[in-house]
Amino acid sequence: SQTIHQWPATLVQPVGSPLSLECTVEGTSNPNLYWYRQAAGRGLQLLFYSVGIGQISSEVPQNLSASRPQDRQFILSSKKLLLSDSGFYLCALSWSSGTDTQYFGPGTRLTVL
Amino acid sequence: QKEVEQNSGPLSVPEGAIASLNCTYSDRGSQSFFWYRQYSGKSPELIMSIYSNGDKEDGRFTAQLNKASQYVSLLIRDSQPSDSATYLCAVNRGGGSNYKLTFGKGTLLTVNP
């Protein structure tokens, strides 16, 4: 079965600082990968998804970006964090063929001060 | 605006009772439906998926789908205190190989011993 790793688990960053969150996957090849954000009191918001290396689709305009340098690696970045970037960031995967079920990693809790 | 609506709760039931969680969706073309459980501070974990009208049972959980009325529900039989969590409904709004889910904000369930 597949395993999703995310790090760091928690992060406290000042406003205006850069951000890099990493997601890596084991146990499957060529997955679809997703970045979600869950802000306090709000639902899960899809930020980016990727169907392959270098292929990124953005769902919501924002100061975040994503990259997929390897098949099983998905990175979320920002050049300058805003207070509104605080939240719980979740990486998810689905298999590229067959079921559309998504499985979530453990998440990174980001606090921007 | 394609949306997924859930009663935010909290829904409180006694131990051993049946908990009923409901979800409505606005996109009539939706094809896949998912229930996730999210414990406080943790990432969502998949409970079950449903694709066809009717009931689908998995242990103490039963998902019910009615596409004509655009609602999906989750029944939890013999509720246990360990079932206390937020339950997220998700709906597939994508197509092809890009499976994008829209999530409701979740219903908080509390099972009282």
CSV table of C-alpha atoms in Angstrom, one decimal:
chain,number,residue,atom,x,y,z
A,1,SER,CA,0.0,0.0,0.0
A,2,GLN,CA,1.1,3.6,-0.5
A,3,THR,CA,2.6,5.8,2.1
A,4,ILE,CA,2.6,9.6,2.1
A,5,HIS,CA,5.3,11.5,4.0
A,6,GLN,CA,5.1,15.2,4.7
A,7,TRP,CA,7.5,17.4,6.5
A,8,PRO,CA,7.9,19.3,8.5
A,9,ALA,CA,5.0,18.3,10.7
A,10,THR,CA,4.7,21.8,12.2
A,11,LEU,CA,6.2,25.1,11.2
A,12,VAL,CA,6.0,28.6,12.6
A,13,GLN,CA,7.2,31.3,10.2
A,14,PRO,CA,7.2,35.1,10.3
A,15,VAL,CA,5.2,37.1,7.7
A,16,GLY,CA,7.3,37.7,4.6
A,17,SER,CA,9.5,34.7,5.0
A,18,PRO,CA,9.8,32.0,2.3
A,19,LEU,CA,8.1,28.5,2.6
A,20,SER,CA,8.9,25.1,1.3
A,21,LEU,CA,6.8,22.1,2.3
A,22,GLU,CA,7.6,18.7,0.9
A,23,CYS,CA,5.5,15.6,0.2
A,24,THR,CA,7.0,12.3,-0.8
A,25,VAL,CA,5.2,9.1,-1.7
A,26,GLU,CA,6.1,5.5,-1.4
A,27,GLY,CA,4.5,2.3,-2.8
A,28,THR,CA,3.0,3.6,-6.0
A,29,SER,CA,4.2,5.0,-9.3
A,30,ASN,CA,2.9,7.9,-11.3
A,31,PRO,CA,0.3,9.0,-8.8
A,32,ASN,CA,-1.9,12.1,-9.1
A,33,LEU,CA,-0.8,14.4,-6.3
A,34,TYR,CA,-2.7,17.2,-4.6
A,35,TRP,CA,-2.0,20.0,-2.2
A,36,TYR,CA,-4.9,21.1,0.0
A,37,ARG,CA,-5.2,23.8,2.7
A,38,GLN,CA,-7.5,23.6,5.7
A,39,ALA,CA,-7.8,26.9,7.4
A,40,ALA,CA,-9.4,27.2,10.8
A,41,GLY,CA,-13.2,27.0,10.5
A,42,ARG,CA,-13.1,26.4,6.8
A,43,GLY,CA,-13.2,23.3,4.6
A,44,LEU,CA,-10.5,21.7,2.6
A,45,GLN,CA,-9.4,23.9,-0.3
A,46,LEU,CA,-7.7,22.4,-3.3
A,47,LEU,CA,-4.6,24.5,-4.1
A,48,PHE,CA,-2.7,22.5,-6.7
A,49,TYR,CA,-2.8,19.1,-8.4
A,50,SER,CA,-0.3,17.3,-10.6
A,51,VAL,CA,-0.7,14.4,-13.0
A,52,GLY,CA,3.0,14.0,-13.7
A,53,ILE,CA,6.5,15.4,-13.4
A,54,GLY,CA,6.5,19.1,-14.1
A,55,GLN,CA,2.8,19.2,-14.7
A,56,ILE,CA,1.0,21.5,-12.2
A,57,SER,CA,-2.5,22.9,-12.3
A,58,SER,CA,-3.5,25.7,-9.9
A,59,GLU,CA,-6.9,25.9,-8.5
A,60,VAL,CA,-6.8,29.2,-6.6
A,61,PRO,CA,-4.9,32.4,-7.3
A,62,GLN,CA,-2.5,33.1,-4.4
A,63,ASN,CA,1.1,33.7,-3.5
A,64,LEU,CA,1.8,29.9,-3.4
A,65,SER,CA,3.4,27.8,-6.0
A,66,ALA,CA,3.9,24.0,-6.5
A,67,SER,CA,6.5,21.9,-8.2
A,68,ARG,CA,6.9,18.2,-9.0
A,69,PRO,CA,10.6,17.6,-9.7
A,70,GLN,CA,10.2,13.8,-9.4
A,71,ASP,CA,7.4,11.3,-9.8
A,72,ARG,CA,7.0,10.8,-6.1
A,73,GLN,CA,7.8,14.3,-4.8
A,74,PHE,CA,5.5,17.3,-4.6
A,75,ILE,CA,6.7,20.6,-3.2
A,76,LEU,CA,4.6,23.6,-2.1
A,77,SER,CA,6.5,26.9,-1.9
A,78,SER,CA,6.0,30.6,-1.3
A,79,LYS,CA,8.4,33.5,-1.7
A,80,LYS,CA,6.7,35.7,1.0
A,81,LEU,CA,4.2,34.3,3.5
A,82,LEU,CA,1.1,36.2,4.5
A,83,LEU,CA,-0.8,35.8,7.7
A,84,SER,CA,-3.7,34.3,5.7
A,85,ASP,CA,-1.4,31.4,4.7
A,86,SER,CA,-1.7,29.9,8.1
A,87,GLY,CA,-3.4,26.6,8.1
A,88,PHE,CA,-3.1,22.8,7.8
A,89,TYR,CA,-1.5,21.8,4.6
A,90,LEU,CA,-2.3,18.3,3.3
A,91,CYS,CA,-0.8,16.4,0.5
A,92,ALA,CA,-3.0,13.7,-1.1
A,93,LEU,CA,-2.6,11.2,-3.8
A,94,SER,CA,-4.9,9.2,-6.1
A,95,TRP,CA,-3.9,6.5,-8.6
A,96,SER,CA,-3.5,7.6,-12.2
A,97,SER,CA,-5.8,4.9,-13.4
A,98,GLY,CA,-8.9,3.4,-12.0
A,99,THR,CA,-10.3,4.7,-8.8
A,100,ASP,CA,-10.5,8.4,-8.1
A,101,THR,CA,-10.2,7.9,-4.3
A,102,GLN,CA,-7.8,10.2,-2.6
A,103,TYR,CA,-5.6,9.4,0.3
A,104,PHE,CA,-4.1,12.0,2.6
A,105,GLY,CA,-0.7,12.4,4.2
A,106,PRO,CA,-0.3,13.4,7.8
A,107,GLY,CA,-0.2,17.1,7.1
A,108,THR,CA,1.9,20.2,8.0
A,109,ARG,CA,0.5,22.7,10.4
A,110,LEU,CA,1.8,26.2,9.4
A,111,THR,CA,1.4,29.2,11.6
A,112,VAL,CA,2.4,32.6,10.2
A,113,LEU,CA,3.1,35.3,12.8
B,1,GLN,CA,-20.9,27.7,-7.8
B,2,LYS,CA,-20.5,24.0,-7.3
B,3,GLU,CA,-20.9,23.3,-3.5
B,4,VAL,CA,-21.1,20.6,-1.0
B,5,GLU,CA,-23.2,21.3,2.0
B,6,GLN,CA,-23.1,19.7,5.4
B,7,ASN,CA,-24.7,20.5,8.7
B,8,SER,CA,-21.7,21.7,10.9
B,9,GLY,CA,-23.2,20.2,14.0
B,10,PRO,CA,-22.2,19.3,16.6
B,11,LEU,CA,-24.3,16.2,16.3
B,12,SER,CA,-24.4,14.5,19.7
B,13,VAL,CA,-25.6,10.9,20.1
B,14,PRO,CA,-25.4,8.4,23.0
B,15,GLU,CA,-23.1,5.4,22.8
B,16,GLY,CA,-24.7,2.6,20.9
B,17,ALA,CA,-27.1,4.8,18.9
B,18,ILE,CA,-27.2,5.3,15.2
B,19,ALA,CA,-25.6,8.5,14.0
B,20,SER,CA,-26.9,10.0,10.7
B,21,LEU,CA,-24.8,12.4,8.8
B,22,ASN,CA,-26.1,14.2,5.7
B,23,CYS,CA,-24.6,15.9,2.7
B,24,THR,CA,-26.1,17.7,-0.3
B,25,TYR,CA,-24.3,18.7,-3.5
B,26,SER,CA,-25.1,21.1,-6.2
B,27,ASP,CA,-23.4,19.7,-9.3
B,28,ARG,CA,-25.9,17.3,-10.8
B,29,GLY,CA,-23.1,15.7,-12.9
B,30,SER,CA,-21.2,14.5,-9.9
B,31,GLN,CA,-20.2,10.9,-10.2
B,32,SER,CA,-18.2,9.9,-7.1
B,33,PHE,CA,-18.9,10.4,-3.5
B,34,PHE,CA,-16.7,9.9,-0.4
B,35,TRP,CA,-16.9,10.1,3.3
B,36,TYR,CA,-13.8,10.9,5.4
B,37,ARG,CA,-13.3,11.0,9.1
B,38,GLN,CA,-11.0,13.6,10.6
B,39,TYR,CA,-9.9,13.5,14.2
B,40,SER,CA,-9.0,16.8,15.8
B,41,GLY,CA,-5.5,17.8,14.7
B,42,LYS,CA,-5.2,14.9,12.3
B,43,SER,CA,-5.5,14.4,8.5
B,44,PRO,CA,-8.7,13.0,6.9
B,45,GLU,CA,-8.9,9.2,6.6
B,46,LEU,CA,-11.2,7.5,4.1
B,47,ILE,CA,-14.2,5.7,5.4
B,48,MET,CA,-15.9,4.7,2.2
B,49,SER,CA,-16.8,5.7,-1.3
B,50,ILE,CA,-20.1,5.3,-3.2
B,51,TYR,CA,-20.8,5.6,-6.9
B,52,SER,CA,-24.3,4.2,-7.5
B,53,ASN,CA,-27.7,5.0,-6.1
B,54,GLY,CA,-28.6,3.0,-3.0
B,55,ASP,CA,-26.9,1.8,0.0
B,56,LYS,CA,-23.3,0.5,0.5
B,57,GLU,CA,-22.4,-1.1,3.8
B,58,ASP,CA,-19.0,-1.6,5.4
B,59,GLY,CA,-19.0,-2.8,8.9
B,60,ARG,CA,-20.9,-0.4,11.1
B,61,PHE,CA,-20.9,2.2,8.3
B,62,THR,CA,-23.6,2.6,5.6
B,63,ALA,CA,-23.4,5.2,2.9
B,64,GLN,CA,-26.6,6.1,1.0
B,65,LEU,CA,-26.7,7.9,-2.3
B,66,ASN,CA,-29.6,9.5,-4.0
B,67,LYS,CA,-28.5,11.3,-7.2
B,68,ALA,CA,-32.0,12.5,-8.1
B,69,SER,CA,-32.2,14.3,-4.9
B,70,GLN,CA,-28.5,15.2,-4.8
B,71,TYR,CA,-27.8,13.9,-1.4
B,72,VAL,CA,-25.5,11.4,0.2
B,73,SER,CA,-25.6,10.3,3.8
B,74,LEU,CA,-23.6,8.2,6.2
B,75,LEU,CA,-25.1,6.1,8.9
B,76,ILE,CA,-22.9,4.9,11.8
B,77,ARG,CA,-24.5,2.0,13.7
B,78,ASP,CA,-23.6,1.2,17.3
B,79,SER,CA,-21.8,4.5,17.7
B,80,GLN,CA,-18.7,4.4,19.9
B,81,PRO,CA,-16.9,7.3,21.7
B,82,SER,CA,-14.0,6.6,19.3
B,83,ASP,CA,-16.3,7.7,16.4
B,84,SER,CA,-16.2,11.2,17.8
B,85,ALA,CA,-14.7,13.2,15.0
B,86,THR,CA,-15.5,15.5,12.1
B,87,TYR,CA,-17.0,13.8,9.1
B,88,LEU,CA,-16.2,15.2,5.7
B,89,CYS,CA,-18.3,14.6,2.6
B,90,ALA,CA,-16.5,14.9,-0.7
B,91,VAL,CA,-17.7,14.9,-4.3
B,92,ASN,CA,-15.9,14.3,-7.5
B,93,ARG,CA,-16.3,17.2,-9.9
B,94,GLY,CA,-13.5,16.4,-12.3
B,95,GLY,CA,-13.3,14.1,-15.3
B,96,GLY,CA,-10.9,12.0,-17.2
B,97,SER,CA,-7.8,11.2,-15.2
B,98,ASN,CA,-7.8,14.4,-13.1
B,99,TYR,CA,-9.9,13.6,-10.1
B,100,LYS,CA,-10.6,16.8,-8.2
B,101,LEU,CA,-12.7,16.6,-5.1
B,102,THR,CA,-14.9,19.3,-3.5
B,103,PHE,CA,-15.3,18.9,0.2
B,104,GLY,CA,-18.0,20.0,2.6
B,105,LYS,CA,-16.9,21.8,5.7
B,106,GLY,CA,-17.7,18.8,7.8
B,107,THR,CA,-20.1,17.7,10.6
B,108,LEU,CA,-18.7,17.3,14.1
B,109,LEU,CA,-20.0,14.2,15.7
B,110,THR,CA,-19.8,13.6,19.5
B,111,VAL,CA,-20.6,10.2,20.9
B,112,ASN,CA,-21.4,10.3,24.6
B,113,PRO,CA,-20.5,7.3,26.8
